[in-house]
Short mmCIF file of C-alpha atoms in Angstrom, two decimals:
data_model
loop_
_atom_site.label_atom_id
_atom_site.label_comp_id
_atom_site.label_asym_id
_atom_site.label_seq_id
_atom_site.Cartn_x
_atom_site.Cartn_y
_atom_site.Cartn_z
CA UNK A 1032 -0.03 -0.05 -0.05
CA UNK A 1033 1.23 3.40 -0.91
CA UNK A 1034 0.66 4.88 2.58
CA UNK A 1035 3.20 2.45 3.99
CA UNK A 1036 5.93 3.84 1.71
CA UNK A 1037 5.32 7.41 2.71
CA UNK A 1038 7.06 8.95 5.71
CA UNK A 1039 4.73 9.22 8.69
CA UNK A 1040 2.97 12.59 8.71
CA UNK A 1041 4.19 15.16 11.18
CA UNK A 1042 1.96 15.58 14.26
CA UNK A 1043 -1.22 17.58 13.70
CA UNK A 1044 -0.87 21.31 13.72
CA UNK A 1045 -4.28 21.85 15.26
CA UNK A 1046 -3.20 23.83 18.20
CA UNK A 1047 -0.64 25.76 16.22
CA UNK A 1048 -3.42 26.64 13.68
CA UNK A 1049 -5.55 27.80 16.53
CA UNK A 1050 -2.76 30.01 17.68
CA UNK A 1051 -2.98 31.85 14.49
CA UNK A 1052 -6.72 32.36 14.66
CA UNK A 1053 -6.86 34.84 17.44
CA UNK A 1054 -4.87 37.84 18.37
CA UNK A 1055 -3.89 39.78 21.43
CA UNK A 1056 -4.01 43.33 22.69
CA UNK A 1057 -1.05 43.69 24.95
CA UNK A 1058 1.21 46.47 26.18
CA UNK A 1059 4.65 45.18 26.91
CA UNK A 1060 7.40 47.24 28.42
CA UNK A 1061 10.81 46.22 29.54
CA UNK A 1062 14.38 47.16 28.87
CA UNK A 1063 13.28 50.34 27.06
CA UNK A 1064 11.08 48.61 24.40
CA UNK A 1065 7.34 49.11 24.38
CA UNK A 1066 4.88 47.50 21.98
CA UNK A 1067 1.09 47.94 21.82
CA UNK A 1068 -0.93 45.39 19.96
CA UNK A 1069 -4.42 45.40 18.80
CA UNK A 1070 -6.80 42.75 20.23
CA UNK A 1071 -9.50 41.25 18.11
CA UNK A 1072 -10.93 37.76 18.17
CA UNK A 1073 -10.57 36.55 14.59
CA UNK A 1074 -14.32 36.75 13.79
CA UNK A 1075 -15.48 39.08 16.52
CA UNK A 1076 -15.83 42.83 16.84
CA UNK A 1077 -15.03 42.97 20.50
CA UNK A 1078 -11.70 44.27 21.79
CA UNK A 1079 -10.15 44.60 25.12
CA UNK A 1080 -6.75 45.42 26.67
CA UNK A 1081 -4.39 43.48 28.98
CA UNK A 1082 -0.81 43.87 30.10
CA UNK A 1083 1.74 41.03 29.73
CA UNK A 1084 5.37 41.23 30.68
CA UNK A 1085 7.82 39.90 28.09
CA UNK A 1086 11.49 39.06 28.70
CA UNK A 1087 13.39 40.11 25.58
CA UNK A 1088 16.87 38.65 25.00
CA UNK A 1089 19.77 40.57 26.31
CA UNK A 1090 21.24 41.14 22.91
CA UNK A 1091 18.21 42.72 21.29
CA UNK A 1092 19.05 46.34 22.18
CA UNK A 1093 15.73 47.75 21.09
CA UNK A 1094 14.95 51.46 21.23
CA UNK A 1095 11.68 52.60 22.72
CA UNK A 1096 8.89 52.45 20.20
CA UNK A 1097 5.15 52.06 20.05
CA UNK A 1098 2.96 50.44 17.45
CA UNK A 1099 -0.52 51.85 17.19
CA UNK A 1100 -3.14 50.02 15.18
CA UNK A 1101 -6.81 50.73 14.50
CA UNK A 1102 -9.34 49.01 16.76
CA UNK A 1103 -11.44 47.45 13.97
CA UNK A 1104 -12.05 43.79 13.72
CA UNK A 1105 -10.71 41.69 10.76
CA UNK A 1106 -14.39 40.89 10.13
CA UNK A 1107 -15.04 44.44 8.94
CA UNK A 1108 -12.25 44.00 6.32
CA UNK A 1109 -13.83 40.88 4.87
CA UNK A 1110 -17.32 42.49 4.92
CA UNK A 1111 -16.22 44.86 2.26
CA UNK A 1112 -16.71 42.19 -0.43
CA UNK A 1113 -13.12 41.09 -0.89
CA UNK A 1114 -14.51 37.62 -1.57
CA UNK A 1115 -16.02 38.96 -4.76
CA UNK A 1116 -12.65 38.36 -6.32
CA UNK A 1117 -12.71 34.63 -5.57
CA UNK A 1118 -13.57 32.37 -8.46
CA UNK A 1119 -16.88 30.55 -7.97
CA UNK A 1120 -15.37 27.03 -8.03
CA UNK A 1121 -13.01 28.04 -5.26
CA UNK A 1122 -15.92 29.61 -3.36
CA UNK A 1123 -17.85 26.29 -3.66
CA UNK A 1124 -14.87 24.27 -2.51
CA UNK A 1125 -14.36 26.54 0.48
CA UNK A 1126 -17.91 26.08 1.58
CA UNK A 1127 -17.85 22.30 0.96
CA UNK A 1128 -14.65 21.85 3.04
CA UNK A 1129 -15.82 24.16 5.81
CA UNK A 1130 -19.19 22.36 6.13
CA UNK A 1131 -17.60 18.98 6.18
CA UNK A 1132 -15.22 20.26 8.83
CA UNK A 1133 -18.21 21.34 10.97
CA UNK A 1134 -18.79 17.57 11.63
CA UNK A 1135 -15.47 16.72 13.31
CA UNK A 1136 -16.36 13.12 14.29
CA UNK A 1137 -17.39 12.21 10.88
CA UNK A 1138 -14.30 13.92 9.31
CA UNK A 1139 -12.01 12.09 11.75
CA UNK A 1140 -13.48 8.75 10.57
CA UNK A 1141 -13.18 9.75 6.89
CA UNK A 1142 -9.50 10.82 7.35
CA UNK A 1143 -8.74 7.64 9.15
CA UNK A 1144 -10.13 5.71 6.23
CA UNK A 1145 -8.15 7.81 3.72
CA UNK A 1146 -4.90 7.19 5.55
CA UNK A 1147 -5.55 3.48 5.96
CA UNK A 1148 -6.85 2.80 2.43
CA UNK A 1149 -4.87 5.36 0.41
CA UNK A 1150 -4.40 3.17 -2.61
CA UNK A 1151 -8.12 2.50 -2.94
CA UNK A 1152 -9.06 6.16 -2.70
CA UNK A 1153 -6.54 7.26 -5.36
CA UNK A 1154 -7.30 4.51 -7.81
CA UNK A 1155 -11.08 3.88 -7.58
CA UNK A 1156 -12.42 6.19 -10.36
CA UNK A 1157 -15.26 7.83 -8.35
CA UNK A 1158 -13.33 8.43 -5.18
CA UNK A 1159 -10.29 9.53 -7.13
CA UNK A 1160 -12.38 12.13 -8.96
CA UNK A 1161 -13.96 13.48 -5.79
CA UNK A 1162 -10.62 13.62 -3.99
CA UNK A 1163 -8.99 15.49 -6.98
CA UNK A 1164 -11.77 17.92 -7.71
CA UNK A 1165 -12.89 18.72 -4.14
CA UNK A 1166 -9.61 18.73 -2.22
CA UNK A 1167 -6.52 18.32 -4.38
CA UNK A 1168 -7.58 21.16 -6.68
CA UNK A 1169 -8.22 23.37 -3.62
CA UNK A 1170 -4.92 22.91 -1.86
CA UNK A 1171 -2.45 21.76 -4.57
CA UNK A 1172 -0.85 23.42 -7.60
CA UNK A 1173 -0.58 20.36 -9.91
CA UNK A 1174 1.72 17.57 -10.69
CA UNK A 1175 3.68 19.08 -13.66
CA UNK A 1176 5.41 22.44 -14.38
CA UNK A 1177 2.65 23.40 -16.91
CA UNK A 1178 -0.01 22.68 -14.30
CA UNK A 1179 1.91 24.55 -11.61
CA UNK A 1180 2.35 27.46 -13.98
CA UNK A 1181 -1.44 27.58 -14.64
CA UNK A 1182 -2.04 27.66 -10.89
CA UNK A 1183 0.46 30.42 -10.35
CA UNK A 1184 -1.06 32.60 -13.09
CA UNK A 1185 -4.52 32.08 -11.70
CA UNK A 1186 -3.43 33.26 -8.22
CA UNK A 1187 -1.66 36.28 -9.82
CA UNK A 1188 -4.92 37.25 -11.49
CA UNK A 1189 -6.45 37.46 -8.03
CA UNK A 1190 -3.92 40.00 -7.04
CA UNK A 1191 -1.39 37.79 -5.40
CA UNK A 1192 2.31 38.34 -6.14
CA UNK A 1193 3.13 34.59 -6.57
CA UNK A 1194 3.63 31.41 -4.60
CA UNK A 1195 5.68 29.78 -1.92
CA UNK A 1196 5.99 26.46 -3.58
CA UNK A 1197 6.59 23.12 -1.78
CA UNK A 1198 7.03 19.65 -3.05
CA UNK A 1199 4.75 17.15 -1.36
CA UNK A 1200 6.72 13.92 -1.93
CA UNK A 1201 8.05 12.45 1.30
CA UNK A 1202 10.99 10.14 1.25
CA UNK A 1203 10.52 6.56 2.45
CA UNK A 1204 12.05 6.61 5.96
CA UNK A 1205 12.15 2.80 6.27
CA UNK A 1206 14.26 2.09 3.18
CA UNK A 1207 17.56 2.67 4.97
CA UNK A 1208 17.16 -0.22 7.39
CA UNK A 1209 19.86 -2.19 5.64
CA UNK A 1210 22.25 -4.61 7.25
CA UNK A 1211 25.59 -3.05 6.36
CA UNK A 1212 27.08 0.47 5.87
CA UNK A 1213 27.58 0.16 2.13
CA UNK A 1214 23.86 -0.47 1.57
CA UNK A 1215 22.92 2.40 3.97
CA UNK A 1216 25.28 4.76 2.12
CA UNK A 1217 23.67 3.71 -1.26
CA UNK A 1218 20.23 4.41 0.07
CA UNK A 1219 21.41 7.75 1.48
CA UNK A 1220 22.74 8.80 -1.92
CA UNK A 1221 19.54 7.71 -3.67
CA UNK A 1222 17.31 9.56 -1.22
CA UNK A 1223 19.34 12.84 -1.41
CA UNK A 1224 19.21 12.44 -5.18
CA UNK A 1225 15.49 12.11 -5.17
CA UNK A 1226 15.13 15.13 -2.80
CA UNK A 1227 17.44 17.28 -5.04
CA UNK A 1228 15.56 16.37 -8.20
CA UNK A 1229 12.21 17.39 -6.60
CA UNK A 1230 13.77 20.54 -5.11
CA UNK A 1231 15.16 21.69 -8.49
CA UNK A 1232 11.72 21.17 -10.03
CA UNK A 1233 10.23 23.19 -7.14
CA UNK A 1234 12.71 25.99 -7.88
CA UNK A 1235 11.72 25.93 -11.52
CA UNK A 1236 8.00 25.95 -10.73
CA UNK A 1237 8.32 28.82 -8.26
CA UNK A 1238 8.59 31.22 -11.12
CA UNK A 1239 10.95 33.70 -9.44
CA UNK A 1240 9.16 33.68 -6.12
CA UNK A 1241 9.78 31.41 -3.10
CA UNK A 1242 10.51 27.72 -2.63
CA UNK A 1243 9.96 26.03 0.81
CA UNK A 1244 12.65 23.51 1.58
CA UNK A 1245 12.60 20.80 4.20
CA UNK A 1246 15.99 19.22 5.08
CA UNK A 1247 14.51 16.10 6.65
CA UNK A 1248 12.76 15.30 3.37
CA UNK A 1249 16.21 14.25 2.07
CA UNK A 1250 15.98 10.96 3.90
CA UNK A 1251 16.92 9.06 6.99
CA UNK A 1252 20.61 9.79 6.62
CA UNK A 1253 20.05 13.51 6.75
CA UNK A 1254 17.63 13.15 9.70
CA UNK A 1255 20.40 11.28 11.64
CA UNK A 1256 22.77 14.15 10.97
CA UNK A 1257 20.19 16.69 12.16
CA UNK A 1258 19.46 14.68 15.23
CA UNK A 1259 23.17 14.37 16.00
CA UNK A 1260 23.50 18.14 15.71
CA UNK A 1261 26.24 17.92 13.11
CA UNK A 1262 28.10 21.18 12.48
CA UNK A 1263 27.98 20.69 8.76
CA UNK A 1264 26.28 18.12 6.53
CA UNK A 1265 28.16 15.37 4.95
CA UNK A 1266 29.60 15.74 1.39
CA UNK A 1267 26.64 14.17 -0.34
CA UNK A 1268 24.06 16.45 1.15
CA UNK A 1269 26.47 19.43 1.21
CA UNK A 1270 26.86 19.17 -2.64
CA UNK A 1271 23.09 18.90 -2.94
CA UNK A 1272 22.57 22.09 -0.95
CA UNK A 1273 25.16 23.92 -3.19
CA UNK A 1274 23.32 22.81 -6.30
CA UNK A 1275 20.00 23.97 -4.80
CA UNK A 1276 21.33 27.36 -3.81
CA UNK A 1277 23.08 27.91 -7.16
CA UNK A 1278 19.88 27.02 -9.03
CA UNK A 1279 17.76 29.36 -6.92
CA UNK A 1280 20.16 32.23 -7.44
CA UNK A 1281 20.29 31.71 -11.14
CA UNK A 1282 16.35 31.75 -11.34
CA UNK A 1283 15.84 34.55 -8.84
CA UNK A 1284 14.07 32.29 -6.42
CA UNK A 1285 14.27 32.72 -2.59
CA UNK A 1286 14.65 29.60 -0.41
CA UNK A 1287 12.65 29.29 2.78
CA UNK A 1288 14.28 26.64 4.94
CA UNK A 1289 11.64 25.08 7.04
CA UNK A 1290 11.87 24.84 10.87
CA UNK A 1291 11.48 21.26 12.10
CA UNK A 1292 11.31 19.38 15.34
CA UNK A 1293 13.15 20.94 18.21
CA UNK A 1294 15.63 17.92 18.31
CA UNK A 1295 16.74 18.86 14.75
CA UNK A 1296 16.56 22.67 14.84
CA UNK A 1297 20.07 23.45 16.10
CA UNK A 1298 21.73 21.72 13.12
CA UNK A 1299 19.14 23.26 10.77
CA UNK A 1300 20.05 26.72 12.15
CA UNK A 1301 23.77 26.14 11.72
CA UNK A 1302 23.51 24.79 8.13
CA UNK A 1303 21.14 27.55 7.12
CA UNK A 1304 23.21 30.37 8.56
CA UNK A 1305 26.23 29.01 6.69
CA UNK A 1306 24.21 29.11 3.47
CA UNK A 1307 23.03 32.62 4.28
CA UNK A 1308 26.67 33.83 4.73
CA UNK A 1309 27.57 32.33 1.39
CA UNK A 1310 24.58 33.28 -0.76
CA UNK A 1311 23.18 36.50 0.94
CA UNK A 1312 26.01 38.77 -0.06
CA UNK A 1313 25.90 42.19 -1.63
CA UNK A 1314 22.50 42.70 -3.19
CA UNK A 1315 21.64 38.97 -3.11
CA UNK A 1316 19.17 37.53 -0.60
CA UNK A 1317 18.62 33.88 -1.44
CA UNK A 1318 18.28 32.02 1.83
CA UNK A 1319 15.80 32.56 4.67
CA UNK A 1320 15.59 30.76 8.04
CA UNK A 1321 12.31 29.93 9.72
CA UNK A 1322 11.57 30.93 13.34
CA UNK A 1323 8.79 29.21 15.33
CA UNK A 1324 7.68 31.83 17.76
CA UNK A 1325 5.78 29.52 20.03
CA UNK A 1326 9.22 28.44 21.26
CA UNK A 1327 10.52 30.43 24.25
CA UNK A 1328 13.99 30.45 22.81
CA UNK A 1329 13.05 31.75 19.41
CA UNK A 1330 13.16 35.43 20.27
CA UNK A 1331 16.73 35.16 21.58
CA UNK A 1332 17.79 32.81 18.69
CA UNK A 1333 16.51 35.31 16.12
CA UNK A 1334 18.27 38.29 17.77
CA UNK A 1335 21.54 36.31 17.96
CA UNK A 1336 21.38 35.21 14.37
CA UNK A 1337 20.52 38.72 13.19
CA UNK A 1338 23.48 39.97 15.12
CA UNK A 1339 25.72 37.32 13.46
CA UNK A 1340 24.54 38.56 10.04
CA UNK A 1341 25.38 42.13 10.94
CA UNK A 1342 28.78 41.22 12.42
CA UNK A 1343 29.70 39.23 9.17
CA UNK A 1344 28.09 41.59 6.74
CA UNK A 1345 25.52 39.34 5.03
CA UNK A 1346 21.86 39.88 4.38
CA UNK A 1347 19.30 38.27 6.60
CA UNK A 1348 16.08 36.60 5.55
CA UNK A 1349 13.55 35.45 8.22
CA UNK A 1350 10.24 33.61 7.86
CA UNK A 1351 8.14 33.95 10.98
CA UNK A 1352 5.57 31.33 11.95
CA UNK A 1353 3.83 30.53 15.14
CA UNK A 1354 4.72 26.85 15.17
CA UNK A 1355 3.85 23.49 13.76
CA UNK A 1356 5.05 20.81 16.14
CA UNK A 1357 2.97 21.28 19.28
CA UNK A 1358 2.25 17.55 19.26
CA UNK A 1359 5.86 16.53 19.47
CA UNK A 1360 8.08 19.35 20.75
CA UNK A 1361 8.74 19.19 24.51
CA UNK A 1362 6.07 21.19 26.27
CA UNK A 1363 8.51 23.10 28.47
CA UNK A 1364 10.12 24.60 25.39
CA UNK A 1365 6.81 26.20 24.31
CA UNK A 1366 5.33 29.39 25.62
CA UNK A 1367 2.99 28.86 28.48
CA UNK A 1368 0.09 30.74 26.91
CA UNK A 1369 -1.14 31.74 23.49
CA UNK A 1370 -0.87 35.41 24.50
CA UNK A 1371 2.87 34.98 25.03
CA UNK A 1372 3.25 33.32 21.55
CA UNK A 1373 1.28 36.25 19.99
CA UNK A 1374 3.41 38.77 21.73
CA UNK A 1375 6.66 37.02 20.74
CA UNK A 1376 5.48 36.85 17.05
CA UNK A 1377 4.47 40.44 16.77
CA UNK A 1378 7.48 41.71 18.69
CA UNK A 1379 9.83 39.76 16.43
CA UNK A 1380 8.07 41.11 13.32
CA UNK A 1381 8.48 44.68 14.62
CA UNK A 1382 12.04 44.18 15.54
CA UNK A 1383 12.94 42.96 12.04
CA UNK A 1384 10.67 45.50 10.36
CA UNK A 1385 12.44 48.41 12.07
CA UNK A 1386 16.02 47.17 11.83
CA UNK A 1387 16.94 49.62 9.09
CA UNK A 1388 15.62 52.42 11.28
CA UNK A 1389 17.71 51.43 14.32
CA UNK A 1390 20.83 50.51 12.29
CA UNK A 1391 20.81 52.95 9.26
CA UNK A 1392 24.55 52.36 8.60
CA UNK A 1393 24.40 48.62 8.66
CA UNK A 1394 25.44 46.64 5.50
CA UNK A 1395 22.93 43.97 6.45
CA UNK A 1396 19.63 44.04 4.58
CA UNK A 1397 16.72 42.35 6.37
CA UNK A 1398 13.74 40.81 4.63
CA UNK A 1399 10.71 39.15 6.22
CA UNK A 1400 8.14 36.53 5.24
CA UNK A 1401 5.14 37.03 7.52
CA UNK A 1402 3.62 33.54 7.36
CA UNK A 1403 0.39 33.82 9.30
CA UNK A 1404 -3.39 33.42 9.18
CA UNK A 1405 -3.63 35.95 12.03
CA UNK A 1406 -5.29 39.07 10.64
CA UNK A 1407 -4.02 41.16 13.50
CA UNK A 1408 -0.38 40.27 12.92
CA UNK A 1409 -0.70 40.94 9.31
CA UNK A 1410 -2.31 44.41 9.82
CA UNK A 1411 0.29 45.33 12.41
CA UNK A 1412 2.99 44.94 9.73
CA UNK A 1413 0.83 46.70 7.18
CA UNK A 1414 0.39 49.59 9.58
CA UNK A 1415 4.05 49.86 10.42
CA UNK A 1416 4.97 49.96 6.63
CA UNK A 1417 2.34 52.65 6.02
CA UNK A 1418 3.71 54.67 8.97
CA UNK A 1419 7.21 54.35 7.74
CA UNK A 1420 6.29 55.41 4.26
CA UNK A 1421 4.33 58.46 5.70
CA UNK A 1422 7.48 59.47 7.53
CA UNK A 1423 9.54 59.35 4.34
CA UNK A 1424 11.32 56.16 5.33
CA UNK A 1425 11.88 52.98 3.28
CA UNK A 1426 9.14 50.61 4.38
CA UNK A 1427 10.18 47.26 5.81
CA UNK A 1428 10.78 44.65 3.28
CA UNK A 1429 7.99 42.28 4.25
CA UNK A 1430 5.73 39.92 2.32
CA UNK A 1431 2.73 37.99 3.55
CA UNK A 1432 2.00 34.27 3.16
CA UNK A 1433 -1.07 32.10 3.68
CA UNK A 1434 -1.88 28.53 2.58
CA UNK A 1435 -3.66 28.15 -0.64
CA UNK A 1436 -7.24 27.09 0.10
CA UNK A 1437 -7.25 28.72 3.53
CA UNK A 1438 -7.56 32.24 4.90
CA UNK A 1439 -8.71 33.58 1.57
CA UNK A 1440 -10.59 36.35 3.33
CA UNK A 1441 -7.33 37.56 4.86
CA UNK A 1442 -5.17 37.19 1.82
CA UNK A 1443 -7.60 39.02 -0.42
CA UNK A 1444 -8.10 41.76 2.14
CA UNK A 1445 -4.33 42.39 2.06
CA UNK A 1446 -4.52 43.03 -1.66
CA UNK A 1447 -7.34 45.48 -1.26
CA UNK A 1448 -7.53 49.22 -0.17
CA UNK A 1449 -8.91 49.94 3.17
CA UNK A 1450 -9.71 53.64 3.49
CA UNK A 1451 -10.60 53.50 7.20
CA UNK A 1452 -7.17 52.26 8.07
CA UNK A 1453 -5.36 54.33 5.50
CA UNK A 1454 -4.28 51.20 3.48
CA UNK A 1455 -3.91 51.48 -0.24
CA UNK A 1456 -4.32 48.71 -2.85
CA UNK A 1457 -0.95 47.20 -3.89
CA UNK A 1458 0.82 47.99 -0.65
CA UNK A 1459 1.22 44.33 0.22
CA UNK A 1460 2.92 41.48 -1.60
CA UNK A 1461 0.91 38.46 -0.76
CA UNK A 1462 1.99 34.91 -1.60
CA UNK A 1463 0.08 31.70 -1.32
CA UNK A 1464 1.82 28.62 0.09
CA UNK A 1465 1.17 25.91 -2.49
CA UNK A 1466 2.12 22.19 -2.59
CA UNK A 1467 2.77 20.39 -5.83
CA UNK A 1468 2.86 16.74 -6.62
CA UNK A 1469 0.64 13.87 -7.81
CA UNK A 1470 -2.59 13.17 -5.87
CA UNK A 1471 -0.79 10.16 -4.30
CA UNK A 1472 2.15 12.25 -3.27
CA UNK A 1473 -0.11 15.00 -1.78
CA UNK A 1474 -2.38 12.72 0.35
CA UNK A 1475 -0.59 13.26 3.58
CA UNK A 1476 -0.52 17.00 2.91
CA UNK A 1477 -4.32 17.02 2.17
CA UNK A 1478 -4.95 15.09 5.47
CA UNK A 1479 -2.99 17.69 7.43
CA UNK A 1480 -5.06 20.50 5.89
CA UNK A 1481 -8.33 18.74 6.61
CA UNK A 1482 -7.28 18.20 10.28
CA UNK A 1483 -6.48 21.86 10.66
CA UNK A 1484 -9.87 22.81 9.18
CA UNK A 1485 -11.56 20.38 11.53
CA UNK A 1486 -9.79 21.66 14.67
CA UNK A 1487 -10.33 25.31 13.72
CA UNK A 1488 -13.92 25.06 12.88
CA UNK A 1489 -15.16 26.48 16.11
CA UNK A 1490 -13.42 29.75 15.37
CA UNK A 1491 -14.33 29.79 11.75
CA UNK A 1492 -18.14 30.07 11.83
CA UNK A 1493 -18.03 33.85 11.17
CA UNK A 1494 -15.87 33.40 8.08
CA UNK A 1495 -18.09 30.57 6.84
CA UNK A 1496 -21.00 33.07 7.03
CA UNK A 1497 -19.09 35.41 4.80
CA UNK A 1498 -18.61 32.76 2.19
CA UNK A 1499 -22.29 31.94 2.26
CA UNK A 1500 -23.18 35.65 1.95
CA UNK A 1501 -20.97 35.98 -1.03
CA UNK A 1502 -22.46 32.89 -2.67
CA UNK A 1503 -25.98 34.27 -2.17
CA UNK A 1504 -24.94 37.51 -3.64
CA UNK A 1505 -23.66 35.92 -6.71
CA UNK A 1506 -26.92 34.11 -7.33
CA UNK A 1507 -28.96 37.17 -6.66
CA UNK A 1508 -30.23 35.94 -3.27
CA UNK A 1509 -28.79 38.88 -1.32
CA UNK A 1510 -28.17 42.57 -2.11
CA UNK A 1511 -24.51 43.20 -3.14
CA UNK A 1512 -22.23 44.68 -0.60
CA UNK A 1513 -20.17 47.73 -1.51
CA UNK A 1514 -17.06 46.55 -3.22
CA UNK A 1515 -13.63 46.91 -1.68
CA UNK A 1516 -11.82 46.16 -4.93
#
């Protein structure tokens, strides 16, 4: 069965997804750094204020600054008919998936059957058609470069800048259980070769945008090196990383190195920073590291790595996420509350977004990928950039990323003007995170997306109402809302 040859899916990101569904109003002040954040439940007009103390790392050296944001709810943004841009098939798929997700017990049973009987579902004509049309088409870009290109062009027509492209195929983690070293080495070479082939196709399909890269996808040999916290990869994987970076540089693609399990992250950080130092020189910024802000150590790690880039005069790329391994990372490494994670995320984004203000003479150029489904976090950065521009400063180099098939109301709102907040159309570069591969290769990815929708359904009722309202409007069952386009 195909499922047995795929690597076990990473633990559900349910709690991490929920972290991104609400935001916090907090005033933090310590060490001369003050930040004020907007509070708004993701689909709720209410707002309130609370005070939380944060312990910034000793090396941050922030100056005193305040972020001020409007007190309107993200719901008001979506209410201005941004969903009118969404193609009707995508609107139907959104509603189908959201409604199936509203029955979590049923969905759990269906997902269990899909994982257990993968071969049947991807070969039986009726089930294959339903899986492909309803789910694969909603979350995935295609299986070939022409199909990926069509998906990218379609997203660009909606106002998105491009994609963050990821290859869904997961290496067989059981193949390396061989009896002797020679056979293990052969499997290692084959797995790295397969990973490199898929990575180079991903870079080609990214069309000058971003490619998401997962080191552990290169097989068991690389996983062992990560777990052992090797200072550098072996020659086989080292050469593959060089070919990857050279190809990305030649095509103008930026590489987002994924964060992974806490037990592997130190090695990932070391290897990624080495690649940054080599390829992020002069005007080039090819390599980005990812920071999971639900980890208590991430604020300090981020500050130290930014300082390293400054000391060694190379450019610094950072992708900020809340976190994806709540089910497996040790609990004591994770912030005690969601509020602390929200504060860490927004503080890190502000610190990076104002680096060029604090260090105007630095040779280090900072670029940010704000990967979040949290409307408040996205609008904090949008507000900061607007304020910088109003003061005659260069706005922070920040782009926004959400999963294709999810958070469309947020993604589309970021491409749209908002007169009440003083946001203009075109002030945000928004990218959709898209996975490519055959239906069989994408099954585990589709399962993870369905699990996230299931676990977030309680907080998504307001958004589901917006999609229903837009569907009624298109079929003349409801008076059209004023357009925000």
